[in-house]
């Protein structure tokens, strides 16, 4: 019976050993599978890190480009503002120049009217003076002695000595010459 007990114990130990070894083998397989999963997860994690780094690099480059574009936009805005200010100044100067031109034009018109009036007055004074001189000359030349005194003593070289030239004042007051042919 001792042998039987030993056999049962041995059998039980064998089954237990077999169960333990199967469990160990199964555990090793599970552990290897878990190790494979962990390695795959680590590889995925490494790839994720690379993707994040690449994304960060792309974002940095994009930020640099965005900053450059922003600086360009700021410069363009400043230039546009400067040009708009210059345009507004030019428009104000144009308006002022137009106003000054209108004032000058009105002053010139007033001066032209005044000058025309003055010229007309001076011209009338000259006409009056000429008429007065013609009347005086006519009076002087109407007497025979005055006509001889007023006659020119020198004749133009184109006149022949056979022609007689007299000075007369017409009825319209114009002084003229006549010659006997």
Coordinates of C-alpha atoms in Angstrom, one line a residue:
X1 CA 0.0 0.0 0.0
X2 CA 2.9 2.2 0.6
X3 CA 3.8 1.6 -3.0
X4 CA 0.3 2.5 -4.1
X5 CA 0.5 5.7 -2.1
X6 CA 3.8 6.5 -3.6
X7 CA 2.4 5.8 -7.1
X8 CA -0.6 8.0 -6.4
X9 CA 1.6 10.7 -5.0
X10 CA 4.0 10.4 -7.9
X11 CA 1.1 10.4 -10.4
X12 CA -0.4 13.4 -8.7
X13 CA 3.0 15.1 -8.6
X14 CA 3.5 14.2 -12.3
X15 CA 0.1 15.7 -13.2
X16 CA 0.8 18.7 -11.0
X17 CA 4.2 19.1 -12.6
X18 CA 2.6 18.6 -16.0
X19 CA 0.0 21.2 -15.2
X20 CA 2.7 23.6 -13.8
X21 CA 4.9 23.1 -16.8
X22 CA 1.9 23.6 -19.2
X23 CA 1.0 26.7 -17.2
X24 CA 4.6 27.9 -17.3
X25 CA 4.7 27.2 -21.0
X26 CA 1.4 29.1 -21.4
X27 CA 2.7 31.8 -19.2
X28 CA 5.9 32.0 -21.2
X29 CA 3.9 32.2 -24.4
X30 CA 1.7 34.9 -22.9
X31 CA 4.8 36.8 -21.7
X32 CA 6.4 36.5 -25.1
X33 CA 3.2 37.7 -26.7
X34 CA 3.0 40.6 -24.2
X35 CA 6.7 41.4 -24.9
X36 CA 5.9 41.5 -28.6
X37 CA 3.0 43.8 -27.9
X38 CA 5.1 46.0 -25.7
X39 CA 7.8 46.1 -28.4
X40 CA 5.2 46.9 -31.0
X41 CA 3.8 49.6 -28.7
X42 CA 7.2 51.0 -28.2
X43 CA 7.8 51.1 -31.9
X44 CA 4.5 52.8 -32.3
X45 CA 5.4 55.2 -29.5
X46 CA 8.8 55.9 -31.3
X47 CA 6.9 56.6 -34.5
X48 CA 4.5 58.9 -32.7
X49 CA 7.5 60.8 -31.2
X50 CA 9.0 61.2 -34.7
X51 CA 5.6 62.3 -36.0
X52 CA 5.4 64.8 -33.2
X53 CA 8.9 66.1 -33.9
X54 CA 8.1 66.4 -37.6
X55 CA 4.9 68.2 -36.7
X56 CA 6.8 70.5 -34.4
X57 CA 9.4 71.2 -37.1
X58 CA 6.6 71.9 -39.6
X59 CA 4.9 74.2 -37.1
X60 CA 8.1 76.0 -36.4
X61 CA 8.7 76.5 -40.1
X62 CA 5.1 77.6 -40.5
X63 CA 5.5 80.0 -37.6
X64 CA 8.6 81.5 -39.2
X65 CA 6.8 81.9 -42.6
X66 CA 3.8 83.3 -40.8
X67 CA 6.1 85.8 -39.0
X68 CA 7.8 86.8 -42.2
X69 CA 4.5 87.2 -44.0
X70 CA 3.2 89.1 -41.0
X71 CA 6.2 91.5 -41.2
X72 CA 5.7 91.9 -44.9
X73 CA 2.0 92.6 -44.3
X74 CA 2.9 95.2 -41.6
X75 CA 5.4 96.9 -44.0
X76 CA 2.8 96.9 -46.8
X77 CA 0.2 98.3 -44.4
X78 CA 2.6 101.0 -43.2
X79 CA 3.5 101.8 -46.9
X80 CA -0.2 101.9 -47.8
X81 CA -0.9 104.2 -44.8
X82 CA 2.0 106.5 -45.9
X83 CA 0.8 106.6 -49.5
X84 CA -2.8 107.3 -48.3
X85 CA -1.4 110.1 -46.1
X86 CA 0.6 111.5 -49.1
X87 CA -2.5 111.2 -51.3
X88 CA -4.6 113.1 -48.7
X89 CA -2.0 115.8 -48.4
X90 CA -1.7 116.1 -52.2
X91 CA -5.5 116.4 -52.4
X92 CA -5.5 119.1 -49.7
X93 CA -2.7 120.9 -51.6
X94 CA -4.7 120.5 -54.9
X95 CA -7.8 122.0 -53.2
X96 CA -5.7 124.9 -51.8
X97 CA -4.1 125.4 -55.2
X98 CA -7.5 125.4 -56.9
X99 CA -8.8 128.0 -54.3
X100 CA -5.7 130.1 -54.8
X101 CA -6.1 129.8 -58.6
X102 CA -9.7 131.0 -58.3
X103 CA -8.7 133.9 -56.2
X104 CA -5.9 134.8 -58.6
X105 CA -8.3 134.3 -61.6
X106 CA -10.9 136.7 -59.9
X107 CA -8.1 139.2 -59.1
X108 CA -6.9 139.0 -62.7
X109 CA -10.4 139.5 -64.0
X110 CA -10.8 142.5 -61.7
X111 CA -7.4 143.8 -62.8
X112 CA -8.3 143.2 -66.5
X113 CA -11.6 145.1 -66.1
X114 CA -9.8 147.9 -64.2
X115 CA -7.0 148.0 -66.7
X116 CA -9.4 148.0 -69.6
X117 CA -11.3 150.9 -67.9
X118 CA -8.0 152.7 -67.3
X119 CA -6.8 152.1 -70.8
X120 CA -10.1 153.3 -72.2
X121 CA -9.8 156.4 -70.0
X122 CA -6.2 157.0 -71.0
X123 CA -7.0 156.4 -74.7
X124 CA -9.9 158.9 -74.5
X125 CA -7.5 161.4 -72.8
X126 CA -5.1 160.9 -75.7
X127 CA -7.9 161.3 -78.3
X128 CA -8.9 164.5 -76.6
X129 CA -5.4 165.7 -76.5
X130 CA -4.9 164.9 -80.2
X131 CA -8.2 166.6 -81.1
X132 CA -7.1 169.6 -79.1
X133 CA -3.7 169.7 -80.9
X134 CA -5.4 169.3 -84.3
X135 CA -7.7 172.2 -83.5
X136 CA -4.7 174.3 -82.5
X137 CA -2.8 173.3 -85.6
X138 CA -5.8 174.0 -87.8
X139 CA -6.2 177.4 -86.3
X140 CA -2.5 178.1 -86.8
X141 CA -2.5 176.8 -90.4
X142 CA -5.7 178.6 -91.4
X143 CA -3.9 182.0 -91.7
X144 CA -1.7 182.5 -94.8
X145 CA 1.4 183.5 -92.8
X146 CA 1.0 180.7 -90.4
X147 CA 0.7 178.2 -93.2
X148 CA 3.9 179.4 -94.7
X149 CA 5.6 179.2 -91.3
X150 CA 4.3 175.7 -90.7
X151 CA 5.3 174.5 -94.1
X152 CA 8.3 172.2 -94.1
X153 CA 11.5 173.7 -95.3
X154 CA 13.1 170.4 -96.2
X155 CA 11.5 168.1 -98.7
X156 CA 11.9 164.4 -99.0
X157 CA 14.6 163.5 -101.6
X158 CA 12.0 161.6 -103.7
X159 CA 10.1 164.9 -104.4
X160 CA 11.2 166.8 -107.4
X161 CA 11.8 170.5 -107.0
X162 CA 9.1 171.2 -109.6
X163 CA 6.4 169.9 -107.3
X164 CA 4.8 172.1 -104.7
X165 CA 3.8 170.5 -101.4
X166 CA 1.3 172.1 -99.0
X167 CA 0.3 170.9 -95.6
X168 CA -3.4 170.9 -94.9
X169 CA -5.8 169.7 -92.2
X170 CA -8.9 167.9 -93.5
X171 CA -12.4 168.3 -92.2
X172 CA -11.9 165.2 -90.1
X173 CA -9.0 166.8 -88.3
X174 CA -6.3 164.7 -90.0
X175 CA -3.1 166.4 -91.0
X176 CA -2.0 165.5 -94.5
X177 CA 0.1 166.6 -97.5
X178 CA -1.0 167.4 -101.0
X179 CA 1.1 168.1 -104.1
X180 CA 0.3 169.9 -107.3
X181 CA 0.9 167.8 -110.4

